[in-house]
PDB file of C-alpha atoms in Angstrom:
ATOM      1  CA  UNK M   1      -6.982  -0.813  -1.692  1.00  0.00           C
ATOM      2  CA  UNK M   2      -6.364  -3.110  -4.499  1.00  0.00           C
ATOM      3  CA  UNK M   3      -7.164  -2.412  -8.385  1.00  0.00           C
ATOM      4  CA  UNK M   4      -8.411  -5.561 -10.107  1.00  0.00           C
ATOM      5  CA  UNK M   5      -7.982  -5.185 -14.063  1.00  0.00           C
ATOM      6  CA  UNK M   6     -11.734  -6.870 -14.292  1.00  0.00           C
ATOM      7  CA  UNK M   7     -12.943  -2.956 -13.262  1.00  0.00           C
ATOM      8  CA  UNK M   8     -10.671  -1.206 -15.922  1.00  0.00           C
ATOM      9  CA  UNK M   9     -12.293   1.578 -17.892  1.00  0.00           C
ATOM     10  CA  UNK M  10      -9.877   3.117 -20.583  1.00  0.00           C
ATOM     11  CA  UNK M  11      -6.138   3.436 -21.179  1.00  0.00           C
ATOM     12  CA  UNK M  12      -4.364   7.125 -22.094  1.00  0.00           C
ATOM     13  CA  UNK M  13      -0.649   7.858 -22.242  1.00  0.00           C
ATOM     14  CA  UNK M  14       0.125   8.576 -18.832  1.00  0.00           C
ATOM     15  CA  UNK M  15      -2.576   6.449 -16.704  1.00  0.00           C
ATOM     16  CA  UNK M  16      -5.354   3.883 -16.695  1.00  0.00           C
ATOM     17  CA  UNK M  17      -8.811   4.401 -15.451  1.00  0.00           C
ATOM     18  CA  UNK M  18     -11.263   2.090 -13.894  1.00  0.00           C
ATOM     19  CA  UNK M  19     -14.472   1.803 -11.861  1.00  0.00           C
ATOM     20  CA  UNK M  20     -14.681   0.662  -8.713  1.00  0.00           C
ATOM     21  CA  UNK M  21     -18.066   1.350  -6.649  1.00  0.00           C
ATOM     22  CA  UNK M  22     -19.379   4.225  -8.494  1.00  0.00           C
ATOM     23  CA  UNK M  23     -15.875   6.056  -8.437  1.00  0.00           C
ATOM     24  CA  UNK M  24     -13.252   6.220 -11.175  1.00  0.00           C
ATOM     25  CA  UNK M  25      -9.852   5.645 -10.496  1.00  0.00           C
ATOM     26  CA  UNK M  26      -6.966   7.469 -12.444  1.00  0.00           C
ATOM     27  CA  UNK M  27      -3.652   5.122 -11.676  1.00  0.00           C
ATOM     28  CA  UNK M  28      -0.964   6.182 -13.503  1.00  0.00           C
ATOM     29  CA  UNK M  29       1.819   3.679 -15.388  1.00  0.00           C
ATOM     30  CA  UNK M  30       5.079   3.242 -14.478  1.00  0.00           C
ATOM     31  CA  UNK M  31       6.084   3.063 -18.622  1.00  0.00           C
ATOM     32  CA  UNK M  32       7.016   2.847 -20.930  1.00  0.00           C
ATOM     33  CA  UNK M  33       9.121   5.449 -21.054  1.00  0.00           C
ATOM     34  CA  UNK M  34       8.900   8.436 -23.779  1.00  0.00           C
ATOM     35  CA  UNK M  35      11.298  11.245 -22.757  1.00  0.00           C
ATOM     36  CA  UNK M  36      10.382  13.803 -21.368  1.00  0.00           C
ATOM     37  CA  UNK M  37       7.292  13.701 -20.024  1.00  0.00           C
ATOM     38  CA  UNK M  38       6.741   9.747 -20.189  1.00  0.00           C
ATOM     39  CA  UNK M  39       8.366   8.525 -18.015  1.00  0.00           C
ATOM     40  CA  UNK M  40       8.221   7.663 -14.338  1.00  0.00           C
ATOM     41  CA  UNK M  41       9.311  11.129 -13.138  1.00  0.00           C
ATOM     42  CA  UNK M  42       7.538  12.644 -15.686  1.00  0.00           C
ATOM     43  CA  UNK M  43       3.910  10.965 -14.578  1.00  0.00           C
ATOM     44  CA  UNK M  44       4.741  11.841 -11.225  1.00  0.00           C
ATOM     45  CA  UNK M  45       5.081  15.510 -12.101  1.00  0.00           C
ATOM     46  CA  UNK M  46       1.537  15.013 -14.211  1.00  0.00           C
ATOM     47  CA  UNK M  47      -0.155  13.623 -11.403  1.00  0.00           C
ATOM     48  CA  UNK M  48       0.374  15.938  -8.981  1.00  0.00           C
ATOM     49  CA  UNK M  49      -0.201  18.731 -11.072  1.00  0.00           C
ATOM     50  CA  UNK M  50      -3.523  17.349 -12.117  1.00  0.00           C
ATOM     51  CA  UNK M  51      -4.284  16.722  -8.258  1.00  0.00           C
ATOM     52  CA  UNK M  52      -3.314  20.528  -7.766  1.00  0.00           C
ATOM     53  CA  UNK M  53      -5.408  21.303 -10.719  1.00  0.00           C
ATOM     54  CA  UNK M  54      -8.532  19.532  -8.816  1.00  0.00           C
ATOM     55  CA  UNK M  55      -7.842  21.009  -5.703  1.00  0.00           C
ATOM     56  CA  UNK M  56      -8.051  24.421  -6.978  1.00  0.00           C
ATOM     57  CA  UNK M  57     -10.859  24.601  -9.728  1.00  0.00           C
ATOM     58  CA  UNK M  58     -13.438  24.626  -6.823  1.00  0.00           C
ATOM     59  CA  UNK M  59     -12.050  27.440  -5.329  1.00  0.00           C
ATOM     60  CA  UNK M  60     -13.727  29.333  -8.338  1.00  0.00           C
ATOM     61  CA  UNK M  61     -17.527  29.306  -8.052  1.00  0.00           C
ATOM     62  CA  UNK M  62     -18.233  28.512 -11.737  1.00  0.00           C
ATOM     63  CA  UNK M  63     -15.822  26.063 -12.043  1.00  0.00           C
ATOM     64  CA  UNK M  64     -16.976  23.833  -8.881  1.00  0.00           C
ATOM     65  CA  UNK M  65     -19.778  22.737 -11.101  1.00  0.00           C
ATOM     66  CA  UNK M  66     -18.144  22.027 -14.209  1.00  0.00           C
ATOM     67  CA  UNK M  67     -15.066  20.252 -12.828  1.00  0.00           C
ATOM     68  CA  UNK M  68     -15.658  16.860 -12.056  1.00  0.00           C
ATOM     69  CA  UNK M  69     -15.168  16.057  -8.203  1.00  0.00           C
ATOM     70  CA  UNK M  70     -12.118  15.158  -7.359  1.00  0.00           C
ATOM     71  CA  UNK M  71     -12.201  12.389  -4.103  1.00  0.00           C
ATOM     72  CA  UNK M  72      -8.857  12.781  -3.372  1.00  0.00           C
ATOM     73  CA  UNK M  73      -5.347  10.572  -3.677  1.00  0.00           C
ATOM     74  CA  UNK M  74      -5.501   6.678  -3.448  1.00  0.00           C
ATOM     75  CA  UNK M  75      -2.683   4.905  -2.402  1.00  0.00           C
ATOM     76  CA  UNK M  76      -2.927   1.550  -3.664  1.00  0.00           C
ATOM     77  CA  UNK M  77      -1.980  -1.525  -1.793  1.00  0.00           C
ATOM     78  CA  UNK M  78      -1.752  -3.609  -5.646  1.00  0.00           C
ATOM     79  CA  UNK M  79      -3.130  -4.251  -9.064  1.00  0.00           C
ATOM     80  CA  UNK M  80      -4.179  -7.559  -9.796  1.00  0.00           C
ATOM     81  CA  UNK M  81      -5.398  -9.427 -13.223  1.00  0.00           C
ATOM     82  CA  UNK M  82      -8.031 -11.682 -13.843  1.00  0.00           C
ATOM     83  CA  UNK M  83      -6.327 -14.526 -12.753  1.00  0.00           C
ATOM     84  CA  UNK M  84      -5.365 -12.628  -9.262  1.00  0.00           C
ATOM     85  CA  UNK M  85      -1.860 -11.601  -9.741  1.00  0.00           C
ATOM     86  CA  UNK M  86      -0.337  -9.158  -8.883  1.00  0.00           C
ATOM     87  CA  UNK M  87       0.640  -6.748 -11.833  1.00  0.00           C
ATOM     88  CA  UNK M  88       1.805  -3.771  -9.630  1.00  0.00           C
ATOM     89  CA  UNK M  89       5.098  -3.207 -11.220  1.00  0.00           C
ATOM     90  CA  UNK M  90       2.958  -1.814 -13.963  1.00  0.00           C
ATOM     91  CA  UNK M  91       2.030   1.023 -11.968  1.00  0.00           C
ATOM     92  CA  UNK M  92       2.528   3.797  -9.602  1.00  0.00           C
ATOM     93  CA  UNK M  93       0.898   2.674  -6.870  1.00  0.00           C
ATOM     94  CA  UNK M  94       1.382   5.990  -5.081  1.00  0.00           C
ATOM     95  CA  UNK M  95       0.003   8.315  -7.903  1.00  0.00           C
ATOM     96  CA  UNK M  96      -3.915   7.138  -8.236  1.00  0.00           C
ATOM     97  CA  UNK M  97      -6.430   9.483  -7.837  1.00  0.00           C
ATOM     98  CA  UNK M  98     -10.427   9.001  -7.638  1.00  0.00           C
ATOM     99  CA  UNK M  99     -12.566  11.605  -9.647  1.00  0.00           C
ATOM    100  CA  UNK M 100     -16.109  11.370 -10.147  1.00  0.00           C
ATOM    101  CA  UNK M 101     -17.602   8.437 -12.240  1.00  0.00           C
ATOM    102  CA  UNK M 102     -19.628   9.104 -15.310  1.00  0.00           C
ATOM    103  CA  UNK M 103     -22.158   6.810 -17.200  1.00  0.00           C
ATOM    104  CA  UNK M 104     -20.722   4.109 -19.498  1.00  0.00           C
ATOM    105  CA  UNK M 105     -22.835   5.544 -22.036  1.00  0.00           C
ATOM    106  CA  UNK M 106     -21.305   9.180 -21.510  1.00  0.00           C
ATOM    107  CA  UNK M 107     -18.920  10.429 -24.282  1.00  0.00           C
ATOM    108  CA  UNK M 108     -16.300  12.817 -23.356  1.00  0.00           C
ATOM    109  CA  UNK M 109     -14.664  15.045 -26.341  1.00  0.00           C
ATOM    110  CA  UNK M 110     -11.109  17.108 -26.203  1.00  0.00           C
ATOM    111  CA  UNK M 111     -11.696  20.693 -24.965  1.00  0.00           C
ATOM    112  CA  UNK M 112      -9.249  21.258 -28.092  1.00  0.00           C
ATOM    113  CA  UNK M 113     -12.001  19.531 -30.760  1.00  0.00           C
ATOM    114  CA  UNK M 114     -14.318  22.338 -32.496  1.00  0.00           C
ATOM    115  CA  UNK M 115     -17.711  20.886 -31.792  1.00  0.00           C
ATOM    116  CA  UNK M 116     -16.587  22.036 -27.813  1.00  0.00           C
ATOM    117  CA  UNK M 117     -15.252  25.075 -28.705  1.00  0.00           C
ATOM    118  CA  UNK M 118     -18.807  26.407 -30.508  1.00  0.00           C
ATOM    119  CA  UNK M 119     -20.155  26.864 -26.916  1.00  0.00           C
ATOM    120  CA  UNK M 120     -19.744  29.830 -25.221  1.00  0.00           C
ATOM    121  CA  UNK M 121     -20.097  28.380 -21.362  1.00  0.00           C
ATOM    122  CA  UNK M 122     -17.150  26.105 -22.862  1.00  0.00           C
ATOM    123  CA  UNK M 123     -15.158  29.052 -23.485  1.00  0.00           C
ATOM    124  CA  UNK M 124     -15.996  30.778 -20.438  1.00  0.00           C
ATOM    125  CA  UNK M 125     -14.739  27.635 -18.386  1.00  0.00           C
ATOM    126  CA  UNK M 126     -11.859  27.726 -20.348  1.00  0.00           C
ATOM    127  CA  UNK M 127     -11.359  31.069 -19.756  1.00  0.00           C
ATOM    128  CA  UNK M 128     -11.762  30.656 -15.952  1.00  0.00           C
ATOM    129  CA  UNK M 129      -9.397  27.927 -15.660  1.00  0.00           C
ATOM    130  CA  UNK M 130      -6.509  29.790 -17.633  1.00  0.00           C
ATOM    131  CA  UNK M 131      -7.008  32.682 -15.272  1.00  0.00           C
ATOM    132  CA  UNK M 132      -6.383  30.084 -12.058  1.00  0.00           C
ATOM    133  CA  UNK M 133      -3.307  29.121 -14.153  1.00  0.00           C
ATOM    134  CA  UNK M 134      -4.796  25.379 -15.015  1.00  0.00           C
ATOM    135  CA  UNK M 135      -3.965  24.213 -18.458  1.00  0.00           C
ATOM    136  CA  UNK M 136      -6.838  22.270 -20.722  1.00  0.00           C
ATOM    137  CA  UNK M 137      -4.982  21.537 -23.472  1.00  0.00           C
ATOM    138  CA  UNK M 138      -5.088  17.641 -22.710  1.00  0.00           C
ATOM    139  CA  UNK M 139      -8.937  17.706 -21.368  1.00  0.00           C
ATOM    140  CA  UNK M 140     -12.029  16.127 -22.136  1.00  0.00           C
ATOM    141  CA  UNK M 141     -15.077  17.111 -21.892  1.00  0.00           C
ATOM    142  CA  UNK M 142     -18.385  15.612 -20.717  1.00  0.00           C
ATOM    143  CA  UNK M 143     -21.809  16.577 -21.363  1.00  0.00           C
ATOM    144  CA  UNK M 144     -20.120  19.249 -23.531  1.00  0.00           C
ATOM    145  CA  UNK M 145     -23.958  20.468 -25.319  1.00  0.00           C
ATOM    146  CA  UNK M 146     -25.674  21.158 -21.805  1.00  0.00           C
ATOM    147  CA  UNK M 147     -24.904  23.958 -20.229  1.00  0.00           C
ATOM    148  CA  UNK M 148     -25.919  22.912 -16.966  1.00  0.00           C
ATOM    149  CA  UNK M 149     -24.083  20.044 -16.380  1.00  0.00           C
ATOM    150  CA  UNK M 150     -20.659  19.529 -18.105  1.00  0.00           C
ATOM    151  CA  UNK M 151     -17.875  18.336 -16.856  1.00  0.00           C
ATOM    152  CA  UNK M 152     -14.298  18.866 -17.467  1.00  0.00           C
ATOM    153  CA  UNK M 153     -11.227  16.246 -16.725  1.00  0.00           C
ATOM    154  CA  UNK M 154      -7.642  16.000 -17.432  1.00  0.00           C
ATOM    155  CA  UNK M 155      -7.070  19.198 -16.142  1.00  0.00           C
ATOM    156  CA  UNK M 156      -3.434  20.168 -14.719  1.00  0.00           C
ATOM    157  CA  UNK M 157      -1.108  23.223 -13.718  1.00  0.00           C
ATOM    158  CA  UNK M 158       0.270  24.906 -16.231  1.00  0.00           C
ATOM    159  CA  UNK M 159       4.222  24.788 -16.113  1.00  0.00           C
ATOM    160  CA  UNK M 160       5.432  27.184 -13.205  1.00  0.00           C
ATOM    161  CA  UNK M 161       2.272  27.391 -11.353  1.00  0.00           C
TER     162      UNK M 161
END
């Protein structure tokens, strides 16, 4: 599979995100580097806890629906511009995973920010996912005022687990 930069989404420390038929794509950058955690090792270790994370939320029966669905590791074949060349040195082409896509008009909001944190089915997600061990503290939230149907990404292991 190849990335083209013409379907990218949003940029965070660790990875960029695009869309590419109806799927989002978390590919994570090869730097700079910001010791410890930012750095190529460092990402690694991020992305596979974050693939563990996804793996293991739907084990719990809340959390299945409020997790958003993980489609499994991408290994990419290269990243491209707009012109068509290849940018892969950027990236690690290795660590990409796909996740479920939500609307461009969908806002997600930190689990950490206090307009979350005033629901209780927020807190009893969060709840859930610190008993399986899975740490929030970097996670967003979508659809975070229905009850129904939010959606939580960014999630990873905590350290040790």
């Amino acid at each position: 599979m190849v990335i083209d930069m013409r379907s990218y989404l949003k940029s965070g420390n660790y990875a960029d995100v695009f869309a590419v038929g109806g799927i989002a794509y978390k590919l994570f950058k090869s730097g700079p580097d910001v010791p410890p955690r930012q750095t190529k090792e460092g990402r690694r270790r991020v992305f596979e806890s974050q693939c563990k994370a996804f793996r293991l939320a739907p084990l719990d029966p809340f959390l299945r629906c409020h997790t958003a669905e993980f489609h499994g590791v991408q290994i990419l074949d290269d990243v491209i511009d707009a012109d068509g060349k290849s940018i892969q040195g950027s990236y690690l082409l290795d660590c990409c995973y796909a996740i479920e896509l939500f609307g461009v008009d969908e806002i997600d909001i930190k689990a950490t920010d206090e307009r979350v944190r005033g629901y209780e089915y927020i807190n009893k997600a969060l709840q859930r996912f610190q008993e399986l061990g899975i740490n929030t503290s970097d996670s967003s939230v979508f659809r975070h005022n229905d009850p129904e149907r939010f959606k939580f990404i960014d999630i990873e292991m905590k350290d040790g687990h």
